[in-house]
């Protein structure tokens, strides 16, 4: 019974984490594209 409650509450948390991860992935890809446009100084 307790496991069901925990599982029920963890579903929105997991979804929120997945959304955050996908957003950060999008940001990182955008940043890498921006960096690719700029000349690199080694």
N, CA, C and O atoms as a Tinker XYZ file with bonds, in Angstrom:
   168  protein
     1  N      0.836000   -1.206000    0.000000    73     2
     2  CA     0.000000    0.000000    0.000000    64     1     3
     3  C      0.877000    1.265000    0.000000    63     2     4     5
     4  O      0.642000    2.204000   -0.760000    81     3
     5  N      1.883000    1.257000    0.867000    73     3     6
     6  CA     2.805000    2.397000    0.938000    64     5     7
     7  C      3.574000    2.545000   -0.372000    63     6     8     9
     8  O      3.808000    3.657000   -0.844000    81     7
     9  N      3.965000    1.406000   -0.954000    73     7    10
    10  CA     4.695000    1.433000   -2.224000    64     9    11
    11  C      3.850000    2.068000   -3.316000    63    10    12    13
    12  O      4.363000    2.814000   -4.150000    81    11
    13  N      2.542000    1.770000   -3.313000    73    11    14
    14  CA     1.648000    2.356000   -4.326000    64    13    15
    15  C      1.595000    3.869000   -4.179000    63    14    16    17
    16  O      1.611000    4.599000   -5.170000    81    15
    17  N      1.531000    4.339000   -2.925000    73    15    18
    18  CA     1.482000    5.785000   -2.668000    64    17    19
    19  C      2.782000    6.441000   -3.137000    63    18    20    21
    20  O      2.761000    7.482000   -3.794000    81    19
    21  N      3.894000    5.829000   -2.797000    73    19    22
    22  CA     5.202000    6.366000   -3.200000    64    21    23
    23  C      5.315000    6.411000   -4.717000    63    22    24    25
    24  O      5.782000    7.397000   -5.286000    81    23
    25  N      4.877000    5.324000   -5.373000    73    23    26
    26  CA     4.940000    5.255000   -6.827000    64    25    27
    27  C      4.072000    6.344000   -7.442000    63    26    28    29
    28  O      4.477000    7.009000   -8.395000    81    27
    29  N      2.870000    6.522000   -6.886000    73    27    30
    30  CA     1.934000    7.522000   -7.409000    64    29    31
    31  C      2.528000    8.926000   -7.303000    63    30    32    33
    32  O      2.340000    9.753000   -8.195000    81    31
    33  N      3.245000    9.192000   -6.210000    73    31    34
    34  CA     3.831000   10.521000   -6.009000    64    33    35
    35  C      5.116000   10.705000   -6.804000    63    34    36    37
    36  O      5.499000   11.833000   -7.113000    81    35
    37  N      5.785000    9.604000   -7.135000    73    35    38
    38  CA     7.063000    9.712000   -7.843000    64    37    39
    39  C      6.862000    9.954000   -9.336000    63    38    40    41
    40  O      7.772000   10.440000  -10.008000    81    39
    41  N      5.678000    9.620000   -9.867000    73    39    42
    42  CA     5.442000    9.778000  -11.309000    64    41    43
    43  C      5.581000   11.240000  -11.756000    63    42    44    45
    44  O      6.331000   11.498000  -12.697000    81    43
    45  N      4.895000   12.215000  -11.128000    73    43    46
    46  CA     5.075000   13.615000  -11.541000    64    45    47
    47  C      6.496000   14.118000  -11.329000    63    46    48    49
    48  O      6.986000   14.951000  -12.091000    81    47
    49  N      7.160000   13.608000  -10.285000    73    47    50
    50  CA     8.550000   14.006000  -10.024000    64    49    51
    51  C      9.445000   13.539000  -11.165000    63    50    52    53
    52  O     10.282000   14.296000  -11.655000    81    51
    53  N      9.264000   12.286000  -11.586000    73    51    54
    54  CA    10.053000   11.727000  -12.683000    64    53    55
    55  C      9.801000   12.528000  -13.959000    63    54    56    57
    56  O     10.732000   12.833000  -14.704000    81    55
    57  N      8.528000   12.866000  -14.205000    73    55    58
    58  CA     8.199000   13.639000  -15.406000    64    57    59
    59  C      8.875000   15.003000  -15.376000    63    58    60    61
    60  O      9.391000   15.472000  -16.390000    81    59
    61  N      8.868000   15.638000  -14.201000    73    59    62
    62  CA     9.497000   16.951000  -14.061000    64    61    63
    63  C     11.002000   16.851000  -14.313000    63    62    64    65
    64  O     11.588000   17.707000  -14.977000    81    63
    65  N     11.622000   15.794000  -13.775000    73    63    66
    66  CA    13.058000   15.592000  -13.975000    64    65    67
    67  C     13.361000   15.365000  -15.457000    63    66    68    69
    68  O     14.323000   15.915000  -15.993000    81    67
    69  N     12.525000   14.547000  -16.115000    73    67    70
    70  CA    12.736000   14.277000  -17.540000    64    69    71
    71  C     12.619000   15.565000  -18.345000    63    70    72    73
    72  O     13.406000   15.800000  -19.262000    81    71
    73  N     11.630000   16.404000  -18.004000    73    71    74
    74  CA    11.463000   17.682000  -18.704000    64    73    75
    75  C     12.691000   18.562000  -18.512000    63    74    76    77
    76  O     13.174000   19.194000  -19.452000    81    75
    77  N     13.196000   18.592000  -17.257000    73    75    78
    78  CA    14.381000   19.393000  -16.967000    64    77    79
    79  C     15.587000   18.895000  -17.753000    63    78    80    81
    80  O     16.358000   19.688000  -18.294000    81    79
    81  N     15.742000   17.581000  -17.810000    73    79    82
    82  CA    16.871000   16.981000  -18.535000    64    81    83
    83  C     16.780000   17.327000  -20.012000    63    82    84    85
    84  O     17.780000   17.700000  -20.626000    81    83
    85  N     15.576000   17.205000  -20.593000    73    83    86
    86  CA    15.420000   17.497000  -22.023000    64    85    87
    87  C     15.688000   18.977000  -22.291000    63    86    88    89
    88  O     16.281000   19.326000  -23.312000    81    87
    89  N     15.253000   19.845000  -21.378000    73    87    90
    90  CA    15.505000   21.277000  -21.530000    64    89    91
    91  C     16.991000   21.582000  -21.474000    63    90    92    93
    92  O     17.491000   22.373000  -22.274000    81    91
    93  N     17.700000   20.969000  -20.545000    73    91    94
    94  CA    19.139000   21.203000  -20.417000    64    93    95
    95  C     19.871000   20.664000  -21.643000    63    94    96    97
    96  O     20.862000   21.245000  -22.083000    81    95
    97  N     19.375000   19.541000  -22.198000    73    95    98
    98  CA    19.987000   18.991000  -23.410000    64    97    99
    99  C     19.804000   19.961000  -24.573000    63    98   100   101
   100  O     20.727000   20.180000  -25.357000    81    99
   101  N     18.600000   20.544000  -24.680000    73    99   102
   102  CA    18.343000   21.524000  -25.736000    64   101   103
   103  C     19.267000   22.725000  -25.577000    63   102   104   105
   104  O     19.844000   23.208000  -26.552000    81   103
   105  N     19.404000   23.205000  -24.337000    73   103   106
   106  CA    20.274000   24.353000  -24.070000    64   105   107
   107  C     21.717000   24.045000  -24.443000    63   106   108   109
   108  O     22.401000   24.880000  -25.035000    81   107
   109  N     22.180000   22.847000  -24.096000    73   107   110
   110  CA    23.569000   22.485000  -24.392000    64   109   111
   111  C     23.795000   22.373000  -25.897000    63   110   112   113
   112  O     24.850000   22.759000  -26.401000    81   111
   113  N     22.795000   21.843000  -26.620000    73   111   114
   114  CA    22.942000   21.739000  -28.079000    64   113   115
   115  C     22.942000   23.134000  -28.698000    63   114   116   117
   116  O     23.703000   23.402000  -29.627000    81   115
   117  N     22.090000   24.023000  -28.185000    73   115   118
   118  CA    22.060000   25.397000  -28.685000    64   117   119
   119  C     23.398000   26.074000  -28.424000    63   118   120   121
   120  O     23.922000   26.778000  -29.288000    81   119
   121  N     23.954000   25.861000  -27.226000    73   119   122
   122  CA    25.238000   26.463000  -26.872000    64   121   123
   123  C     26.350000   25.945000  -27.771000    63   122   124   125
   124  O     27.201000   26.711000  -28.222000    81   123
   125  N     26.341000   24.634000  -28.032000    73   123   126
   126  CA    27.391000   24.061000  -28.878000    64   125   127
   127  C     27.284000   24.619000  -30.299000    63   126   128   129
   128  O     28.296000   24.851000  -30.959000    81   127
   129  N     26.034000   24.833000  -30.767000    73   127   130
   130  CA    25.848000   25.429000  -32.094000    64   129   131
   131  C     26.394000   26.857000  -32.116000    63   130   132   133
   132  O     27.064000   27.256000  -33.068000    81   131
   133  N     26.101000   27.626000  -31.057000    73   131   134
   134  CA    26.610000   28.996000  -30.948000    64   133   135
   135  C     28.142000   28.997000  -30.903000    63   134   136   137
   136  O     28.786000   29.829000  -31.542000    81   135
   137  N     28.713000   28.068000  -30.153000    73   135   138
   138  CA    30.167000   27.971000  -30.053000    64   137   139
   139  C     30.777000   27.589000  -31.398000    63   138   140   141
   140  O     31.866000   28.048000  -31.741000    81   139
   141  N     30.076000   26.749000  -32.158000    73   139   142
   142  CA    30.587000   26.329000  -33.463000    64   141   143
   143  C     30.631000   27.512000  -34.428000    63   142   144   145
   144  O     31.507000   27.581000  -35.291000    81   143
   145  N     29.687000   28.440000  -34.281000    73   143   146
   146  CA    29.661000   29.617000  -35.161000    64   145   147
   147  C     30.856000   30.531000  -34.881000    63   146   148   149
   148  O     31.447000   31.104000  -35.795000    81   147
   149  N     31.197000   30.652000  -33.588000    73   147   150
   150  CA    32.290000   31.544000  -33.207000    64   149   151
   151  C     33.651000   30.918000  -33.495000    63   150   152   153
   152  O     33.785000   29.696000  -33.436000    81   151
   153  N     34.665000   31.729000  -33.807000    73   151   154
   154  CA    36.022000   31.196000  -33.978000    64   153   155
   155  C     36.581000   30.759000  -32.627000    63   154   156   157
   156  O     36.418000   31.450000  -31.622000    81   155
   157  N     37.235000   29.617000  -32.617000    73   155   158
   158  CA    37.768000   29.076000  -31.368000    64   157   159
   159  C     39.194000   29.561000  -31.130000    63   158   160   161
   160  O     40.036000   29.540000  -32.028000    81   159
   161  N     39.438000   29.993000  -29.914000    73   159   162
   162  CA    40.791000   30.412000  -29.532000    64   161   163
   163  C     41.401000   29.333000  -28.654000    63   162   164   165
   164  O     40.945000   29.103000  -27.534000    81   163
   165  N     42.429000   28.672000  -29.163000    73   163   166
   166  CA    43.043000   27.579000  -28.404000    64   165   167
   167  C     44.169000   28.129000  -27.526000    63   166   168
   168  O     44.816000   27.370000  -26.805000    81   167
